[in-house]
């Protein structure tokens, strides 16, 4: 097996992948429009070679990871797939339907969609670390034209860095992440944006508010891209959430204590079960 890995996009996720794969003994080559990130990674001893232009990429990589905002990933895949025929190309995008459909349409059989459910609210290579993926779920979204052998190779690689691999249909993936990741980011941003109504709100925003809105410190570019990439799913979820709040508002207006109590009781029960399952 060739021991070279290409990372396109050396931010938090790409940088963390580079660090953990370097620790596993792979030779890492990297491309990023922010040349400084790659240069720092080379000085750190993480990246062996800087790729100046994707047009110059050679077919020498066992795995190539696309780690850029989702609306840019298809363009990168198109470039890489014209150069890399032998190795596996994958991505780490938070949405999978668009890029998987593109790969099917173009017959890119060596592309296998992927998405690590890992990250922090911080961005950039400087905040990357090699244990980011330890214990995290990592979605793999194969398409019909993928080789089963190559899917297994990617699974083995991802498992080797401490992830729990889950194979899932790409449409189902986008529905799941819409509920557990994308909508919460929209809600979090909404709560923070409400602070602009009065500066005194910012002064007294304490631990609880900071905890629930921590994810709003994430990259605006990344989340704007995700919102449009998963637009159909999010529009349905936003309507459901509006309906939920509208019902709560109605119960509050009508002084229906039992319904308001049930709203919080159900949430506590579900949340406690989630935490309990995580401990197991």
mmCIF file of C-alpha atoms in Angstrom:
data_model
loop_
_atom_site.group_PDB
_atom_site.id
_atom_site.type_symbol
_atom_site.label_atom_id
_atom_site.label_comp_id
_atom_site.label_asym_id
_atom_site.label_seq_id
_atom_site.Cartn_x
_atom_site.Cartn_y
_atom_site.Cartn_z
ATOM 1 C CA UNK A 1 0.000 0.000 0.000
ATOM 2 C CA UNK A 2 1.302 3.445 -0.874
ATOM 3 C CA UNK A 3 1.929 5.434 2.305
ATOM 4 C CA UNK A 4 1.159 8.897 0.945
ATOM 5 C CA UNK A 5 -1.931 10.946 1.810
ATOM 6 C CA UNK A 6 -3.020 14.210 0.181
ATOM 7 C CA UNK A 7 -4.920 16.756 2.271
ATOM 8 C CA UNK A 8 -6.689 19.565 0.399
ATOM 9 C CA UNK A 9 -7.594 22.237 2.929
ATOM 10 C CA UNK A 10 -5.455 22.450 6.056
ATOM 11 C CA UNK A 11 -7.897 23.945 8.547
ATOM 12 C CA UNK A 12 -9.133 22.429 11.803
ATOM 13 C CA UNK A 13 -10.295 19.135 10.253
ATOM 14 C CA UNK A 14 -7.662 18.872 7.531
ATOM 15 C CA UNK A 15 -4.900 19.861 9.941
ATOM 16 C CA UNK A 16 -6.063 17.338 12.536
ATOM 17 C CA UNK A 17 -6.191 14.599 9.897
ATOM 18 C CA UNK A 18 -2.690 15.521 8.757
ATOM 19 C CA UNK A 19 -1.410 15.292 12.327
ATOM 20 C CA UNK A 20 -3.007 11.943 13.166
ATOM 21 C CA UNK A 21 -2.030 10.362 9.820
ATOM 22 C CA UNK A 22 1.508 11.670 10.235
ATOM 23 C CA UNK A 23 1.587 9.985 13.640
ATOM 24 C CA UNK A 24 0.398 6.779 11.959
ATOM 25 C CA UNK A 25 3.407 6.856 9.624
ATOM 26 C CA UNK A 26 1.922 8.316 6.435
ATOM 27 C CA UNK A 27 3.749 10.871 4.336
ATOM 28 C CA UNK A 28 1.493 13.903 4.101
ATOM 29 C CA UNK A 29 1.279 16.271 1.138
ATOM 30 C CA UNK A 30 -1.001 19.287 1.439
ATOM 31 C CA UNK A 31 -2.635 22.072 -0.525
ATOM 32 C CA UNK A 32 -4.320 25.148 0.916
ATOM 33 C CA UNK A 33 -5.051 28.568 -0.538
ATOM 34 C CA UNK A 34 -3.630 29.867 2.734
ATOM 35 C CA UNK A 35 -0.010 28.979 1.958
ATOM 36 C CA UNK A 36 1.074 29.965 5.463
ATOM 37 C CA UNK A 37 -0.841 27.052 7.006
ATOM 38 C CA UNK A 38 1.015 24.536 4.844
ATOM 39 C CA UNK A 39 4.346 26.203 5.542
ATOM 40 C CA UNK A 40 3.729 26.033 9.290
ATOM 41 C CA UNK A 41 2.740 22.373 8.984
ATOM 42 C CA UNK A 42 5.979 21.666 7.113
ATOM 43 C CA UNK A 43 7.977 23.393 9.867
ATOM 44 C CA UNK A 44 6.054 21.304 12.422
ATOM 45 C CA UNK A 45 7.189 18.163 10.609
ATOM 46 C CA UNK A 46 3.580 17.213 9.849
ATOM 47 C CA UNK A 47 3.510 17.877 6.097
ATOM 48 C CA UNK A 48 6.291 16.576 3.873
ATOM 49 C CA UNK A 49 5.455 18.409 0.660
ATOM 50 C CA UNK A 50 3.489 21.525 -0.298
ATOM 51 C CA UNK A 51 1.295 21.279 -3.402
ATOM 52 C CA UNK A 52 1.409 24.622 -5.200
ATOM 53 C CA UNK A 53 -1.328 23.872 -7.757
ATOM 54 C CA UNK A 54 -3.854 21.023 -7.897
ATOM 55 C CA UNK A 55 -3.210 20.806 -11.626
ATOM 56 C CA UNK A 56 0.218 19.438 -10.707
ATOM 57 C CA UNK A 57 -1.083 16.607 -8.520
ATOM 58 C CA UNK A 58 0.273 13.192 -9.445
ATOM 59 C CA UNK A 59 -1.468 9.829 -9.075
ATOM 60 C CA UNK A 60 0.626 8.719 -6.113
ATOM 61 C CA UNK A 61 -1.717 8.876 -3.128
ATOM 62 C CA UNK A 62 -3.385 5.997 -1.317
ATOM 63 C CA UNK A 63 -5.983 8.455 0.010
ATOM 64 C CA UNK A 64 -6.864 12.048 -0.806
ATOM 65 C CA UNK A 65 -9.015 14.049 1.611
ATOM 66 C CA UNK A 66 -11.025 17.085 0.487
ATOM 67 C CA UNK A 67 -11.311 19.330 3.570
ATOM 68 C CA UNK A 68 -12.818 22.552 2.222
ATOM 69 C CA UNK A 69 -16.233 24.263 2.658
ATOM 70 C CA UNK A 70 -18.919 22.093 1.046
ATOM 71 C CA UNK A 71 -19.792 24.471 -1.791
ATOM 72 C CA UNK A 72 -16.148 24.313 -2.925
ATOM 73 C CA UNK A 73 -15.722 20.549 -2.577
ATOM 74 C CA UNK A 74 -17.288 19.533 -5.900
ATOM 75 C CA UNK A 75 -14.884 21.753 -7.851
ATOM 76 C CA UNK A 76 -11.972 20.198 -5.955
ATOM 77 C CA UNK A 77 -13.291 16.681 -6.582
ATOM 78 C CA UNK A 78 -13.560 17.398 -10.298
ATOM 79 C CA UNK A 79 -9.913 18.512 -10.401
ATOM 80 C CA UNK A 80 -8.593 15.624 -8.313
ATOM 81 C CA UNK A 81 -10.562 12.938 -10.128
ATOM 82 C CA UNK A 82 -8.951 13.932 -13.416
ATOM 83 C CA UNK A 83 -5.526 13.304 -11.858
ATOM 84 C CA UNK A 84 -6.031 10.544 -9.302
ATOM 85 C CA UNK A 85 -7.262 7.233 -10.704
ATOM 86 C CA UNK A 86 -5.631 4.609 -8.477
ATOM 87 C CA UNK A 87 -6.117 5.960 -4.963
ATOM 88 C CA UNK A 88 -9.275 6.655 -2.968
ATOM 89 C CA UNK A 89 -10.653 10.203 -2.931
ATOM 90 C CA UNK A 90 -12.904 11.180 -0.039
ATOM 91 C CA UNK A 91 -14.175 14.317 1.673
ATOM 92 C CA UNK A 92 -15.138 15.456 5.162
ATOM 93 C CA UNK A 93 -18.112 17.685 4.291
ATOM 94 C CA UNK A 94 -21.107 18.025 6.586
ATOM 95 C CA UNK A 95 -23.470 17.353 3.670
ATOM 96 C CA UNK A 96 -23.203 14.402 1.349
ATOM 97 C CA UNK A 97 -26.063 14.349 -1.169
ATOM 98 C CA UNK A 98 -24.694 16.981 -3.576
ATOM 99 C CA UNK A 99 -21.172 15.616 -3.850
ATOM 100 C CA UNK A 100 -22.266 11.957 -3.987
ATOM 101 C CA UNK A 101 -24.758 12.714 -6.761
ATOM 102 C CA UNK A 102 -22.026 14.560 -8.638
ATOM 103 C CA UNK A 103 -19.685 11.566 -8.327
ATOM 104 C CA UNK A 104 -22.436 9.259 -9.613
ATOM 105 C CA UNK A 105 -23.237 11.579 -12.510
ATOM 106 C CA UNK A 106 -19.572 11.850 -13.530
ATOM 107 C CA UNK A 107 -18.777 8.196 -12.871
ATOM 108 C CA UNK A 108 -16.072 8.944 -10.289
ATOM 109 C CA UNK A 109 -15.922 5.447 -8.859
ATOM 110 C CA UNK A 110 -12.942 6.060 -6.577
ATOM 111 C CA UNK A 111 -14.766 8.792 -4.608
ATOM 112 C CA UNK A 112 -16.291 7.701 -1.301
ATOM 113 C CA UNK A 113 -18.140 10.306 0.764
ATOM 114 C CA UNK A 114 -17.134 10.790 4.376
ATOM 115 C CA UNK A 115 -17.963 13.001 7.342
ATOM 116 C CA UNK A 116 -16.311 12.980 10.785
ATOM 117 C CA UNK A 117 -18.690 14.043 13.545
ATOM 118 C CA UNK A 118 -15.886 15.884 15.278
ATOM 119 C CA UNK A 119 -14.737 19.445 15.639
ATOM 120 C CA UNK A 120 -14.645 22.452 17.911
ATOM 121 C CA UNK A 121 -15.900 26.008 17.633
ATOM 122 C CA UNK A 122 -12.347 27.064 16.726
ATOM 123 C CA UNK A 123 -11.015 27.213 13.173
ATOM 124 C CA UNK A 124 -7.691 26.995 11.376
ATOM 125 C CA UNK A 125 -4.635 24.774 11.345
ATOM 126 C CA UNK A 126 -3.338 26.441 14.505
ATOM 127 C CA UNK A 127 -6.247 24.898 16.453
ATOM 128 C CA UNK A 128 -5.909 21.395 15.003
ATOM 129 C CA UNK A 129 -4.791 18.434 17.113
ATOM 130 C CA UNK A 130 -4.174 14.748 16.492
ATOM 131 C CA UNK A 131 -6.750 13.392 18.984
ATOM 132 C CA UNK A 132 -9.720 15.321 17.559
ATOM 133 C CA UNK A 133 -11.280 12.175 16.069
ATOM 134 C CA UNK A 134 -10.716 9.761 18.951
ATOM 135 C CA UNK A 135 -14.023 8.091 19.810
ATOM 136 C CA UNK A 136 -15.976 10.185 17.277
ATOM 137 C CA UNK A 137 -18.525 8.817 14.836
ATOM 138 C CA UNK A 138 -17.326 8.973 11.247
ATOM 139 C CA UNK A 139 -19.976 8.591 8.528
ATOM 140 C CA UNK A 140 -19.080 6.805 5.296
ATOM 141 C CA UNK A 141 -21.592 7.257 2.437
ATOM 142 C CA UNK A 142 -20.703 4.846 -0.396
ATOM 143 C CA UNK A 143 -22.363 5.048 -3.805
ATOM 144 C CA UNK A 144 -23.337 2.195 -6.111
ATOM 145 C CA UNK A 145 -20.254 2.511 -8.312
ATOM 146 C CA UNK A 146 -17.775 2.211 -5.428
ATOM 147 C CA UNK A 147 -15.637 -0.904 -5.078
ATOM 148 C CA UNK A 148 -16.499 -2.790 -1.877
ATOM 149 C CA UNK A 149 -12.800 -3.420 -1.411
ATOM 150 C CA UNK A 150 -12.045 0.327 -1.509
ATOM 151 C CA UNK A 151 -14.895 1.072 0.910
ATOM 152 C CA UNK A 152 -13.357 -1.425 3.341
ATOM 153 C CA UNK A 153 -9.915 0.158 2.897
ATOM 154 C CA UNK A 154 -11.306 3.571 3.819
ATOM 155 C CA UNK A 155 -13.147 2.106 6.812
ATOM 156 C CA UNK A 156 -9.959 0.450 8.038
ATOM 157 C CA UNK A 157 -8.051 3.715 7.727
ATOM 158 C CA UNK A 158 -10.678 5.693 9.624
ATOM 159 C CA UNK A 159 -10.973 3.028 12.322
ATOM 160 C CA UNK A 160 -7.198 3.117 12.787
ATOM 161 C CA UNK A 161 -7.369 6.739 14.025
ATOM 162 C CA UNK A 162 -9.890 5.869 16.729
ATOM 163 C CA UNK A 163 -13.194 6.628 15.000
ATOM 164 C CA UNK A 164 -16.441 4.674 15.148
ATOM 165 C CA UNK A 165 -17.330 4.172 11.489
ATOM 166 C CA UNK A 166 -20.993 4.228 10.417
ATOM 167 C CA UNK A 167 -21.950 3.390 6.831
ATOM 168 C CA UNK A 168 -25.085 5.292 5.817
ATOM 169 C CA UNK A 169 -27.053 6.356 2.737
ATOM 170 C CA UNK A 170 -26.071 9.886 1.708
ATOM 171 C CA UNK A 171 -29.666 11.197 1.720
ATOM 172 C CA UNK A 172 -30.297 9.787 5.195
ATOM 173 C CA UNK A 173 -27.011 11.292 6.321
ATOM 174 C CA UNK A 174 -28.152 14.790 5.357
ATOM 175 C CA UNK A 175 -31.472 14.297 7.152
ATOM 176 C CA UNK A 176 -29.702 13.132 10.323
ATOM 177 C CA UNK A 177 -27.091 15.885 10.374
ATOM 178 C CA UNK A 178 -29.780 18.446 9.583
ATOM 179 C CA UNK A 179 -31.496 17.585 12.878
ATOM 180 C CA UNK A 180 -28.508 17.006 15.158
ATOM 181 C CA UNK A 181 -26.051 19.556 13.761
ATOM 182 C CA UNK A 182 -27.257 22.026 11.137
ATOM 183 C CA UNK A 183 -30.510 23.238 12.720
ATOM 184 C CA UNK A 184 -28.849 23.631 16.159
ATOM 185 C CA UNK A 185 -26.256 25.937 14.569
ATOM 186 C CA UNK A 186 -29.014 28.066 13.049
ATOM 187 C CA UNK A 187 -30.840 28.242 16.388
ATOM 188 C CA UNK A 188 -27.621 29.068 18.251
ATOM 189 C CA UNK A 189 -26.825 31.897 15.832
ATOM 190 C CA UNK A 190 -30.373 33.219 16.225
ATOM 191 C CA UNK A 191 -30.027 33.376 20.003
ATOM 192 C CA UNK A 192 -26.714 35.235 19.724
ATOM 193 C CA UNK A 193 -28.087 37.652 17.119
ATOM 194 C CA UNK A 194 -30.867 38.559 19.576
ATOM 195 C CA UNK A 195 -28.214 40.098 21.826
ATOM 196 C CA UNK A 196 -27.843 42.954 19.333
ATOM 197 C CA UNK A 197 -31.218 44.276 20.466
ATOM 198 C CA UNK A 198 -29.705 45.599 23.679
ATOM 199 C CA UNK A 199 -26.089 45.828 24.816
ATOM 200 C CA UNK A 200 -27.050 44.938 28.379
ATOM 201 C CA UNK A 201 -27.889 41.406 27.183
ATOM 202 C CA UNK A 202 -24.240 40.910 26.199
ATOM 203 C CA UNK A 203 -23.046 42.143 29.607
ATOM 204 C CA UNK A 204 -24.954 39.498 31.510
ATOM 205 C CA UNK A 205 -24.714 36.560 29.069
ATOM 206 C CA UNK A 206 -23.402 33.946 31.471
ATOM 207 C CA UNK A 207 -22.287 30.327 31.485
ATOM 208 C CA UNK A 208 -25.576 28.744 30.437
ATOM 209 C CA UNK A 209 -26.007 31.074 27.479
ATOM 210 C CA UNK A 210 -22.372 30.652 26.466
ATOM 211 C CA UNK A 211 -22.690 26.860 26.631
ATOM 212 C CA UNK A 212 -25.770 26.698 24.427
ATOM 213 C CA UNK A 213 -24.324 29.170 21.899
ATOM 214 C CA UNK A 214 -20.678 28.005 21.870
ATOM 215 C CA UNK A 215 -21.035 26.623 18.347
ATOM 216 C CA UNK A 216 -21.827 30.098 17.005
ATOM 217 C CA UNK A 217 -18.096 30.835 17.135
ATOM 218 C CA UNK A 218 -17.603 28.408 14.238
ATOM 219 C CA UNK A 219 -16.683 29.522 10.713
ATOM 220 C CA UNK A 220 -19.466 31.659 9.124
ATOM 221 C CA UNK A 221 -18.279 30.595 5.658
ATOM 222 C CA UNK A 222 -18.549 26.923 6.524
ATOM 223 C CA UNK A 223 -22.045 27.249 7.973
ATOM 224 C CA UNK A 224 -23.393 29.454 5.190
ATOM 225 C CA UNK A 225 -22.187 26.808 2.716
ATOM 226 C CA UNK A 226 -23.749 23.992 4.742
ATOM 227 C CA UNK A 227 -27.065 25.853 4.941
ATOM 228 C CA UNK A 228 -27.344 26.126 1.167
ATOM 229 C CA UNK A 229 -25.962 22.657 0.548
ATOM 230 C CA UNK A 230 -28.640 21.122 2.804
ATOM 231 C CA UNK A 231 -31.309 23.673 1.889
ATOM 232 C CA UNK A 232 -34.239 21.290 1.248
ATOM 233 C CA UNK A 233 -33.763 19.431 4.522
ATOM 234 C CA UNK A 234 -33.279 22.623 6.524
ATOM 235 C CA UNK A 235 -36.357 24.366 5.159
ATOM 236 C CA UNK A 236 -38.516 21.457 6.342
ATOM 237 C CA UNK A 237 -36.800 21.373 9.748
ATOM 238 C CA UNK A 238 -37.109 25.135 10.227
ATOM 239 C CA UNK A 239 -40.844 24.908 9.526
ATOM 240 C CA UNK A 240 -41.151 22.118 12.110
ATOM 241 C CA UNK A 241 -39.215 24.161 14.642
ATOM 242 C CA UNK A 242 -41.364 27.235 14.003
ATOM 243 C CA UNK A 243 -44.465 25.079 14.522
ATOM 244 C CA UNK A 244 -43.013 23.794 17.808
ATOM 245 C CA UNK A 245 -42.357 27.340 19.067
ATOM 246 C CA UNK A 246 -45.739 28.529 17.833
ATOM 247 C CA UNK A 247 -47.462 25.778 19.843
ATOM 248 C CA UNK A 248 -45.408 26.662 22.908
ATOM 249 C CA UNK A 249 -46.327 30.336 22.483
ATOM 250 C CA UNK A 250 -49.998 29.427 22.175
ATOM 251 C CA UNK A 251 -49.876 27.290 25.327
ATOM 252 C CA UNK A 252 -48.148 30.105 27.194
ATOM 253 C CA UNK A 253 -50.723 32.649 26.020
ATOM 254 C CA UNK A 254 -53.612 30.392 27.069
ATOM 255 C CA UNK A 255 -51.992 29.678 30.467
ATOM 256 C CA UNK A 256 -51.895 25.944 29.734
ATOM 257 C CA UNK A 257 -49.431 25.014 32.465
ATOM 258 C CA UNK A 258 -49.669 21.271 31.816
ATOM 259 C CA UNK A 259 -48.683 21.663 28.134
ATOM 260 C CA UNK A 260 -45.778 23.971 28.961
ATOM 261 C CA UNK A 261 -44.644 21.542 31.656
ATOM 262 C CA UNK A 262 -44.868 18.635 29.185
ATOM 263 C CA UNK A 263 -42.728 20.566 26.699
ATOM 264 C CA UNK A 264 -39.854 20.710 29.183
ATOM 265 C CA UNK A 265 -40.521 17.252 30.606
ATOM 266 C CA UNK A 266 -40.242 15.551 27.201
ATOM 267 C CA UNK A 267 -37.047 17.443 26.449
ATOM 268 C CA UNK A 268 -35.489 16.398 29.764
ATOM 269 C CA UNK A 269 -36.441 12.755 29.238
ATOM 270 C CA UNK A 270 -34.961 12.625 25.724
ATOM 271 C CA UNK A 271 -31.817 14.556 26.713
ATOM 272 C CA UNK A 272 -31.197 12.334 29.759
ATOM 273 C CA UNK A 273 -31.472 9.232 27.578
ATOM 274 C CA UNK A 274 -28.986 10.622 25.067
ATOM 275 C CA UNK A 275 -26.466 11.308 27.850
ATOM 276 C CA UNK A 276 -27.112 7.886 29.399
ATOM 277 C CA UNK A 277 -26.505 6.135 26.067
ATOM 278 C CA UNK A 278 -23.253 8.079 25.616
ATOM 279 C CA UNK A 279 -21.980 6.846 29.002
ATOM 280 C CA UNK A 280 -22.722 3.240 28.026
#
